[in-house]
Coordinates of C-alpha atoms and ligand atoms in Angstrom, one line a residue:
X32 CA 43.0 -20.1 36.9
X33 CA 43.2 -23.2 39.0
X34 CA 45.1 -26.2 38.5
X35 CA 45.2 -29.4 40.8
X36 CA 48.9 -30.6 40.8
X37 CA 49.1 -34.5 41.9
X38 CA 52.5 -36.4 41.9
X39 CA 52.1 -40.2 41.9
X40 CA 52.1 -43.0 41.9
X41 CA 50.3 -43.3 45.1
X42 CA 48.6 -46.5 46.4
X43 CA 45.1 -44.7 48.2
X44 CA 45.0 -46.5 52.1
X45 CA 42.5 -45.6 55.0
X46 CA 38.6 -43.9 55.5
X47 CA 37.0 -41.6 52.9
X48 CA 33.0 -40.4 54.1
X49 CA 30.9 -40.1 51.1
X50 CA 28.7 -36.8 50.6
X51 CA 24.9 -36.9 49.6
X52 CA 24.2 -37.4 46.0
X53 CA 24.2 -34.6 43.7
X54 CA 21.9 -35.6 41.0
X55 CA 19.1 -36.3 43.9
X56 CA 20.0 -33.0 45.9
X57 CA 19.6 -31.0 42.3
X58 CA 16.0 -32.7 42.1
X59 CA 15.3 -32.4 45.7
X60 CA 16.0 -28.7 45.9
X61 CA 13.6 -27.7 43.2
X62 CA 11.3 -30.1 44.8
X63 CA 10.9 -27.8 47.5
X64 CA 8.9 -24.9 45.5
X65 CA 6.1 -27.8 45.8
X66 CA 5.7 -26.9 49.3
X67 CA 3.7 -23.7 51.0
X68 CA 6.1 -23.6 54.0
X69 CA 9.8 -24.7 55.3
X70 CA 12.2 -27.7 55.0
X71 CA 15.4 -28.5 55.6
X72 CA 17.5 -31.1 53.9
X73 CA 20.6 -32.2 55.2
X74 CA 23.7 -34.1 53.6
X75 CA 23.7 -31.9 50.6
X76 CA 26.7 -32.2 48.8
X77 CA 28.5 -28.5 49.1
X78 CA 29.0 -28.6 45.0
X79 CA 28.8 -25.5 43.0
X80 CA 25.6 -26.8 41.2
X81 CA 23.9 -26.9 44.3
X82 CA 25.1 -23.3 45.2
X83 CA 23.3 -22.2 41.7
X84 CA 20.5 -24.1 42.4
X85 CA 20.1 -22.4 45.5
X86 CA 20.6 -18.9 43.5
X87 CA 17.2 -19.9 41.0
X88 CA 15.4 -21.0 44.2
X89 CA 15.9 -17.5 45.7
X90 CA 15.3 -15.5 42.6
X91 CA 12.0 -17.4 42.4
X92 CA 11.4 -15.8 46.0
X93 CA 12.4 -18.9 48.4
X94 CA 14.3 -17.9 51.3
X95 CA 17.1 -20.1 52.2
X96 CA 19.0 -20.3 55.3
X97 CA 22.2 -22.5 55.5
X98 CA 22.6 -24.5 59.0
X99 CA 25.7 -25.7 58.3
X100 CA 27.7 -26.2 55.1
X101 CA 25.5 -29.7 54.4
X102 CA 22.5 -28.1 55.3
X103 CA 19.9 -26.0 54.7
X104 CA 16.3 -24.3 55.4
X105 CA 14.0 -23.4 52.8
X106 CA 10.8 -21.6 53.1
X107 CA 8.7 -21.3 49.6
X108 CA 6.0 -20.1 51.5
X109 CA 6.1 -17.0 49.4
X110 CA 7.3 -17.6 45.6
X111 CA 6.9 -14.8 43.5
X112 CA 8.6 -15.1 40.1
X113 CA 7.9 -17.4 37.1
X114 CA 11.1 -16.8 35.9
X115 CA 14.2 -18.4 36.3
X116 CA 17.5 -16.7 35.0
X117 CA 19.0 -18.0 32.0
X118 CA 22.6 -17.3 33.5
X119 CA 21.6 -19.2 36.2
X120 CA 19.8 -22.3 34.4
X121 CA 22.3 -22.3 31.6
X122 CA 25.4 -23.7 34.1
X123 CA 24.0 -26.9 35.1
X124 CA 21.8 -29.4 33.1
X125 CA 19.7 -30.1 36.6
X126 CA 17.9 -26.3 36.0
X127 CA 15.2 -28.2 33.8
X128 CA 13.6 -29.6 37.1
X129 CA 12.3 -26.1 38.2
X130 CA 10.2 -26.7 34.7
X131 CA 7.8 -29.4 36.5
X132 CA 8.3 -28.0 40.4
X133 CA 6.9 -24.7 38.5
X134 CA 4.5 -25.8 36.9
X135 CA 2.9 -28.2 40.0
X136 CA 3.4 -24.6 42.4
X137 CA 2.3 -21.8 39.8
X138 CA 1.2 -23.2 36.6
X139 CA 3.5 -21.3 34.7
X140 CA 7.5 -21.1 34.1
X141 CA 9.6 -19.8 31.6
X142 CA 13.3 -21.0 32.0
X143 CA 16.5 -21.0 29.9
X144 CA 17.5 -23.9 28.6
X145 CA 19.2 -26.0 30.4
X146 CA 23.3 -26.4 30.3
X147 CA 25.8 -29.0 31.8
X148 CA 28.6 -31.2 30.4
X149 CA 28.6 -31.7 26.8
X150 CA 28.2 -35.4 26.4
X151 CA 26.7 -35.4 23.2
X152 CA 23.0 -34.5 21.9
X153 CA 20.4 -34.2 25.5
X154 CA 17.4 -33.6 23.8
X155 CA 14.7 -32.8 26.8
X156 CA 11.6 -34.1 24.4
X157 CA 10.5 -36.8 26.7
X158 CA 9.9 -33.8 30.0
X159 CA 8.0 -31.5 27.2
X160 CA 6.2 -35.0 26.3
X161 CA 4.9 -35.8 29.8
X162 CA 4.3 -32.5 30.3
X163 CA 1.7 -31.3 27.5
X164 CA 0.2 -35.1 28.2
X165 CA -0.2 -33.6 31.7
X166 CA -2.3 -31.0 30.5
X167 CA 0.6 -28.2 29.6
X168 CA 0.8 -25.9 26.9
X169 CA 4.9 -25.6 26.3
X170 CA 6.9 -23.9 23.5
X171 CA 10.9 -23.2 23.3
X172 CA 11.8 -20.3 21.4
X173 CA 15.3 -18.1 21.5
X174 CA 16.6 -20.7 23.9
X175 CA 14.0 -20.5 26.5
X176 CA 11.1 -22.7 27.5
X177 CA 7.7 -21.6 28.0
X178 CA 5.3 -24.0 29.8
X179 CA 1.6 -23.1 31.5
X180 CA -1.5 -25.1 32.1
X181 CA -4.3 -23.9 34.3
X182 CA -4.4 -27.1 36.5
X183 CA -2.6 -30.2 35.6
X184 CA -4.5 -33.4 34.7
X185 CA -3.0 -36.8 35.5
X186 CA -2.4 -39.0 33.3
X187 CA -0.4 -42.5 31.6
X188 CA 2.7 -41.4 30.2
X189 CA 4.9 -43.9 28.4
X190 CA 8.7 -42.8 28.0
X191 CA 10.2 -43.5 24.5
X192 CA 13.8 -43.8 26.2
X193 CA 14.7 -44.1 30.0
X194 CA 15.4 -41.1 31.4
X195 CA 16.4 -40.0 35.0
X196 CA 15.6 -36.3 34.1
X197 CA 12.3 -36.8 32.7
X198 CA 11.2 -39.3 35.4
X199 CA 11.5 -36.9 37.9
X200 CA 10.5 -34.0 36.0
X201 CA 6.9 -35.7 35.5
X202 CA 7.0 -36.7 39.3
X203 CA 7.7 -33.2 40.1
X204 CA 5.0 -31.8 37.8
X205 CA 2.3 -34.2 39.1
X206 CA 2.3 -34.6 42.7
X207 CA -0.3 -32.0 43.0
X208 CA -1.8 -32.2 39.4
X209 CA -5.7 -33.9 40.0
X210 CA -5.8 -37.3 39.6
X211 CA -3.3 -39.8 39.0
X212 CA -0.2 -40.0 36.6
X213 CA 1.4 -43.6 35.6
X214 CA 5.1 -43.1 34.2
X215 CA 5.4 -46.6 32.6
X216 CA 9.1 -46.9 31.1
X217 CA 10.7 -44.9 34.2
X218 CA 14.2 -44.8 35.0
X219 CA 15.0 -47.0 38.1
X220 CA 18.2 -44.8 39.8
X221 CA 18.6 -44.6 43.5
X222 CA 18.3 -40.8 42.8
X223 CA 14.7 -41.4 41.5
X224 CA 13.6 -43.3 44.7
X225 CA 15.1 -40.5 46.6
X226 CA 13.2 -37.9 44.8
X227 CA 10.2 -40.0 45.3
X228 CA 10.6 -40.6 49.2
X229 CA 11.5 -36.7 49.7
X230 CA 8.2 -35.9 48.1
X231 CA 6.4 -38.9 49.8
X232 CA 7.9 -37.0 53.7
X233 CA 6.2 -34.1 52.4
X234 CA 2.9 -35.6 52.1
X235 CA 2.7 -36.5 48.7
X236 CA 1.5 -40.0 47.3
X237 CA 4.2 -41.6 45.0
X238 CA 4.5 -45.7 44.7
X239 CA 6.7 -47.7 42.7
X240 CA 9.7 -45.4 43.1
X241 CA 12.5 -47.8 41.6
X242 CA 10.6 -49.9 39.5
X243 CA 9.8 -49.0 35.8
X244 CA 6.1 -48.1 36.6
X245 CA 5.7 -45.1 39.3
X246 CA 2.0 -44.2 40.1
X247 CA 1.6 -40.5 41.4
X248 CA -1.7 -39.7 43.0
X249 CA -2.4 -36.0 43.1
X250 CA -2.2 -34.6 46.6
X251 CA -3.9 -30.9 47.5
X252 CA -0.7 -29.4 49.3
X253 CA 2.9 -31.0 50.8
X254 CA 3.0 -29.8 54.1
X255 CA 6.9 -29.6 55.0
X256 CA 7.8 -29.1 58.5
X257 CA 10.1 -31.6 58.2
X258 CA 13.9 -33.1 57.9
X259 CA 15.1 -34.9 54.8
X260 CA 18.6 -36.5 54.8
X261 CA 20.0 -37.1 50.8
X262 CA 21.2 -40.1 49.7
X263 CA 24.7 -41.1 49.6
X264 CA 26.2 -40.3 46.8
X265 CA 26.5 -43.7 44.6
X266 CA 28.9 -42.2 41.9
X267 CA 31.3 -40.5 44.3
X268 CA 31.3 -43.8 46.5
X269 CA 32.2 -45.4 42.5
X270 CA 34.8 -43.1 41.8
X271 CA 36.7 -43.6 45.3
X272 CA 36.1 -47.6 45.3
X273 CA 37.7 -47.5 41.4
X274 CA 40.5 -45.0 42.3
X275 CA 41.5 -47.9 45.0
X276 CA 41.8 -50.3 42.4
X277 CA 43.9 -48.0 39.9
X278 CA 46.4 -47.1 42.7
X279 CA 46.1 -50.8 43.9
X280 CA 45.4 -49.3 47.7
X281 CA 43.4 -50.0 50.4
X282 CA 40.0 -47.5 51.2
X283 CA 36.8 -48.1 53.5
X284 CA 33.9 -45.8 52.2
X285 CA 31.6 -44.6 54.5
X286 CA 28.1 -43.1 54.3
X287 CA 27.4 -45.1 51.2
X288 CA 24.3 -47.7 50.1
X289 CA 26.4 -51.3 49.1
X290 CA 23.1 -52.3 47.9
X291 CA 23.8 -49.1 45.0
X292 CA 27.2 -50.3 44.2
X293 CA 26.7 -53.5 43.1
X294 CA 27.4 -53.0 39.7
X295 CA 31.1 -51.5 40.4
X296 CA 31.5 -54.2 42.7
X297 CA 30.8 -57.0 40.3
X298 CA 33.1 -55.3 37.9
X299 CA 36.2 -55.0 40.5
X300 CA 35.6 -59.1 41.5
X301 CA 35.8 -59.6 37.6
X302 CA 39.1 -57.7 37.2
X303 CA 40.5 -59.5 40.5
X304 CA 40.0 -56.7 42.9
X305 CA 38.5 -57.0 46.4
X306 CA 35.4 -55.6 47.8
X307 CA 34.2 -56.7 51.3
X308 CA 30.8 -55.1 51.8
X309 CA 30.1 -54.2 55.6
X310 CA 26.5 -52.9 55.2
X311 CA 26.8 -49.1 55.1
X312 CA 30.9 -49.3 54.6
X313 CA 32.4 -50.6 51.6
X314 CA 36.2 -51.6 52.0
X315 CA 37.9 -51.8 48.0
X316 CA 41.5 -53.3 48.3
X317 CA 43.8 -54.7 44.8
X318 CA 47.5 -55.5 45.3
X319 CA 48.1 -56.4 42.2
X320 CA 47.3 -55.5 37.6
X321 CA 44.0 -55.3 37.5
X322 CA 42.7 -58.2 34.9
X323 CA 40.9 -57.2 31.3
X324 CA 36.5 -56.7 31.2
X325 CA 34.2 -55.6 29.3
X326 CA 31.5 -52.9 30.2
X327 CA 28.7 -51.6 29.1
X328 CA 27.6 -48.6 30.5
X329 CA 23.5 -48.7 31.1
X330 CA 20.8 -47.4 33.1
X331 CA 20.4 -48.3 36.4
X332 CA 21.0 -51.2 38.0
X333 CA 23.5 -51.6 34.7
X334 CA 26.7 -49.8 34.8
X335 CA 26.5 -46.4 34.9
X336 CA 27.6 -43.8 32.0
X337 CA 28.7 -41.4 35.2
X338 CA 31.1 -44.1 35.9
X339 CA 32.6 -45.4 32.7
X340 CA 35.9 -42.4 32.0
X341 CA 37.3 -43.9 36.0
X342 CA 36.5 -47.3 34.7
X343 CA 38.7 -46.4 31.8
X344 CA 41.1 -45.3 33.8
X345 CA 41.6 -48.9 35.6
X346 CA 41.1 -50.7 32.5
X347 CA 44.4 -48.6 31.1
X348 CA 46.1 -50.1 33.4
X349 CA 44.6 -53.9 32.9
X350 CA 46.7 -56.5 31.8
X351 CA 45.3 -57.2 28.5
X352 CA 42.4 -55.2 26.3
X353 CA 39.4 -54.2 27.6
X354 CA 36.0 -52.5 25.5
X355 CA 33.9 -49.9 26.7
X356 CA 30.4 -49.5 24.9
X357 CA 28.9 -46.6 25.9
X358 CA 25.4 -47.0 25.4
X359 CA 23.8 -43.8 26.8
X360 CA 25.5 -40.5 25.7
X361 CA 27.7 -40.0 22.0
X362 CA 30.2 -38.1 23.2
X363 CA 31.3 -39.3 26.5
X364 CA 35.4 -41.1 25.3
X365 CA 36.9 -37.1 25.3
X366 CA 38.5 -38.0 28.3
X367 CA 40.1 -40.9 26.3
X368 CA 42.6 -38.5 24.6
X369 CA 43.3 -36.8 27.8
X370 CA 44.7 -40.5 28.7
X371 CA 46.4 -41.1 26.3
X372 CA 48.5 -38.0 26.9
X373 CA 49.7 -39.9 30.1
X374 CA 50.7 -42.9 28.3
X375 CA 47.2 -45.2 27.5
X376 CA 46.7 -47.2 24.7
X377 CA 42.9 -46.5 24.2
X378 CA 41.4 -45.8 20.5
X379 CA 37.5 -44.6 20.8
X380 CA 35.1 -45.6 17.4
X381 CA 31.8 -44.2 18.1
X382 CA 29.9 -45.9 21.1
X383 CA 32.9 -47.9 21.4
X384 CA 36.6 -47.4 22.8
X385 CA 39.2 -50.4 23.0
X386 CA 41.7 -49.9 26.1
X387 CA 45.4 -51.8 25.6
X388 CA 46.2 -51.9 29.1
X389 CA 49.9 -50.5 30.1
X390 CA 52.2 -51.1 32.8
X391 CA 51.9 -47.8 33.9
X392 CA 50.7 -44.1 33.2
X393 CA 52.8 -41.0 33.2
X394 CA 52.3 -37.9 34.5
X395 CA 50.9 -34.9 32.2
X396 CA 49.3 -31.6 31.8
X397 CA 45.9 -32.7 30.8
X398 CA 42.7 -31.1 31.0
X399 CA 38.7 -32.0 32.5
X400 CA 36.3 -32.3 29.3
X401 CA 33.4 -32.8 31.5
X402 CA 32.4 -33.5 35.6
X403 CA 32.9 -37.4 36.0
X404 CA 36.4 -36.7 32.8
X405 CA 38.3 -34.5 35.3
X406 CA 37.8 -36.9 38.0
X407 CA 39.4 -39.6 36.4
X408 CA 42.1 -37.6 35.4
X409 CA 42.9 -37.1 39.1
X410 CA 42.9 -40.5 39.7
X411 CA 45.1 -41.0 36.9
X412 CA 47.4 -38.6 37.8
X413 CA 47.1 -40.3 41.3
X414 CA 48.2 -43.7 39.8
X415 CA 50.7 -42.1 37.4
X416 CA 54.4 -42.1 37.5
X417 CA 55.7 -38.3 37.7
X418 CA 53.5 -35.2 38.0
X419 CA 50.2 -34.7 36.4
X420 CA 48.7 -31.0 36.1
X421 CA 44.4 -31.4 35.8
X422 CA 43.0 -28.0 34.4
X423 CA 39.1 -26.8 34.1
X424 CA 38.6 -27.7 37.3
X425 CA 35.3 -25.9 37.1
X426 CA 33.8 -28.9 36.0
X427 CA 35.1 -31.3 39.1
X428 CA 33.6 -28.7 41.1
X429 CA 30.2 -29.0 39.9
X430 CA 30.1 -32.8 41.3
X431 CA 32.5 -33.3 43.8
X432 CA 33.0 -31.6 47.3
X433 CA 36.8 -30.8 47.8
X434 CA 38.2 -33.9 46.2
X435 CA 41.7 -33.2 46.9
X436 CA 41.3 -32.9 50.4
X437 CA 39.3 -36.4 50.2
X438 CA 42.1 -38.0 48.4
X439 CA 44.7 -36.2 50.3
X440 CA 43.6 -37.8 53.5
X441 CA 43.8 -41.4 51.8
X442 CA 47.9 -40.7 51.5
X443 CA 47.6 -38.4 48.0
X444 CA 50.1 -36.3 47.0
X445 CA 47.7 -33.1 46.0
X446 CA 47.5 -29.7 45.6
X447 CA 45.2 -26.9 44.5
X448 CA 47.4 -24.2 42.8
X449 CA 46.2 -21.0 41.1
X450 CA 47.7 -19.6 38.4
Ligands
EPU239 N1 17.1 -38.4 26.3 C1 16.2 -38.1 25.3 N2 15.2 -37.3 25.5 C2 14.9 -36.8 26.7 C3 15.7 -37.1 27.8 C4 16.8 -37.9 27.6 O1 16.5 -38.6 24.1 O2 13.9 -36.1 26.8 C5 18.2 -39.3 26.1 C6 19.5 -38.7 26.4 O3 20.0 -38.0 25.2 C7 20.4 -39.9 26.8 C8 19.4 -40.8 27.5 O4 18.1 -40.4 27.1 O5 20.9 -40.5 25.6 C9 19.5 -40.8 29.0 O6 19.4 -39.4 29.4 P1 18.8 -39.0 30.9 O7 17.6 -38.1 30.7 O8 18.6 -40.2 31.7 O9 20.0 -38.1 31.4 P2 19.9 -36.8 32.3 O10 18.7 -36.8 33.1 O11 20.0 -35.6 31.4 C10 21.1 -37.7 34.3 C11 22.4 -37.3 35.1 C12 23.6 -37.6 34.3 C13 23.7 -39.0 33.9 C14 22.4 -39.5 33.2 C15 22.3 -40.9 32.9 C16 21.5 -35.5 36.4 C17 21.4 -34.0 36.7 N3 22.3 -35.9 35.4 O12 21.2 -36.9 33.2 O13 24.7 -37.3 35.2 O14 24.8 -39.3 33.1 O15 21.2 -39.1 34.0 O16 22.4 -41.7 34.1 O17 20.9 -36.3 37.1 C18 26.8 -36.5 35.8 O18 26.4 -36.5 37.0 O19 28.0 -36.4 35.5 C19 25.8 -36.7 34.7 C20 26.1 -36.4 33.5

């Protein structure tokens, strides 16, 4: 078993590049059964839910060649299964995309369902809605789902709830349906519009990608032949810009959209941080407590949820008390306990948790309860007095590539130990 071993407190100074964002790279990869031929996308993040997402591609008869270890080739000129392994599709929560690529390329799918952290109830109902209203018969029994349809139809679909997943699920599954789809009630993330201008490269006819209505004409065939770069990951540039605050350092993030970070940014003014925006760098500087907010985590261009447990962590450390309302997932204040291992004052009531902010934070054996959990707790243990021990590291992995060499260039005393 691995541990990550930080001793603090250290105040983060100098350059940190941000890596392309996962949750558009585990859409844009399954994107690419749309097309009869080869692409490559660079700037992947090298994350193990991209590696397993690579793994499904091949099984489903893609062959992939990796260029470097942000890039790779992929030629679906020649898939060959409509099945996707459940050991496969039950690590990551992304798997459910192959659902509409599938169905656009073959037709017919039959994947396991889908894993990933455990932030509460992640019912998939609004994909199976847009779906069957795109002409698909589908059917979940013993944990796997079953779709077909012998062409897809366009259609309106109205989403109940805003969903990132089922946005691009029903973009995936209707580029090459006949006709056109509206998704009215779409989610609005940069992820989305990435998606969405991926698909667009390839040939296909998307419009209103980051709005709440996207229209999707059908197209016959995406051509590929082409380069796609991902982009920048908005909630690893989050995490770093908040992690400057908590240690009250200095860091310049490069490779990131300021335009995506806006939200974070406003937050940090609010506390008395400082963010000077230099078009694609972000410097994030505090030298003294960070002051008391309230957030509420929403979709996009809100605050996001994926950002809310390293929010917490600076807000443990605010002079006065802060709330969190987490409005998008139940279960998503585990890492709260964690904290309060190290010292926090924070007591979580439902969709609610109510930080006392501390002087300081202690260091302590304390363990990841999901991706975006364990890497606050390695900025905690970064702004932590003593030595902090971060377990379940599998998690961290999923989303972030080597963090501890990222953070050990910005002055971080951190090490990877197995056990
Ligand atoms: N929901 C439904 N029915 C559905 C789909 C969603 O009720 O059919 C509900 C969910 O239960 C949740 C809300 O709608 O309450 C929003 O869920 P959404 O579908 O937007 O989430 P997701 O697509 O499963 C993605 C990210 C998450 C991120 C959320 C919200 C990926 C692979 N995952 O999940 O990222 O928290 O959007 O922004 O894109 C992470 O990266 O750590 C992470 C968890």
């Amino acid at each position: 078993m691995e541990k990550l071993v930080v001793k603090g407190p250290t105040p983060l100074k100098g350059e940190v590049i941000i890596n392309g964002a996962k949750n558009a790279a585990v859409a844009i990869l399954p994107a690419t059964l749309l097309i009869d031929g080869c692409c490559t996308i660079e700037n992947l993040p090298n994350i193990s839910d991209i590696k397993i997402s690579c793994e499904i591609l091949e099984h489903l008869g893609a062959k992939i060649t990796w260029n470097n270890k942000n890039s790779i080739t992929i030629d679906s000129t020649n898939i060959n299964s409509t099945k996707a392994p459940i050991d496969l599709t039950s690590r990551f929560r992304a798997s459910y995309y192959i659902l509409g690529a599938m169905l656009g390329r073959m037709g017919e799918i039959e994947v396991g369902m889908p894993g990933g952290c455990k932030l509460g109830a992640r019912p998939i109902d609004q994909h199976i809605k847009g779906f069957e209203l795109l002409g698909a018969n589908v059917t979940v029994e013993k944990g796997t789902i079953y779709a077909k349809a012998k062409k897809l139809k366009g259609s309106p679909i109205y989403m109940d709830i805003v969903s990132v997943g089922a946005t691009i699920n029903v973009m995936l599954a209707s580029v090459l349906a006949n006709g056109t789809t509206i998704i009215d009630n779409a989610a609005k993330e940069p992820h989305i519009v990435d998606v969405a201008n991926f698909l667009n490269t390839m040939g296909a006819d998307i419009r209103g990608a980051g709005t709440d209505v996207i229209k999707i004409n059908g197209v016959e065939k995406l051509h590929g032949n082409a380069t796609y770069s991902v982009v920048p990951d908005q909630i690893e540039a989050g995490t770093f810009m908040l992690a400057a605050v908590a240690t009250r350092g200095d860091i310049t993030l490069k490779n990131c959209i300021t335009k995506h970070l806006e939200s974070i940014t406003a937050k940090i003014l609010e506390i008395g941080g400082n963010v000077q925006d230099n078009g694609d760098s972000i410097r994030v500087w505090c030298n003294k407590r960070p002051g008391k907010a309230n957030i509420k985590t929403l979709p996009y261009p809100g605050f996001p949820t994926d950002l809310q447990p390293q929010m917490g962590v600076v807000l443990s450390l605010a002079n006065g008390t802060s709330i969190i309302t987490e409005s998008i997932w139940d279960s998503r204040f585990q890492y709260t306990d964690e904290l309060n291992k190290m010292g926090a004052h924070i007591t979580a009531q439902g969709k609610n948790a109510f930080f006392e902010g501390v002087k300081r934070l202690s260091g302590a054996p304390v363990y990841s309860t999901d991706l975006r959990a364990g890497a606050a707790l390695v900025v905690a243990g970064i702004a932590a007095e003593g030595t902090t021990e971060i377990y379940n590291l599998g998690y961290i992995d999923r989303g972030y590539e080597k963090i501890e060499e990222k953070f050990k260039k910005l002055g971080a005393n951190i090490e990877r130990v197995s056990e």
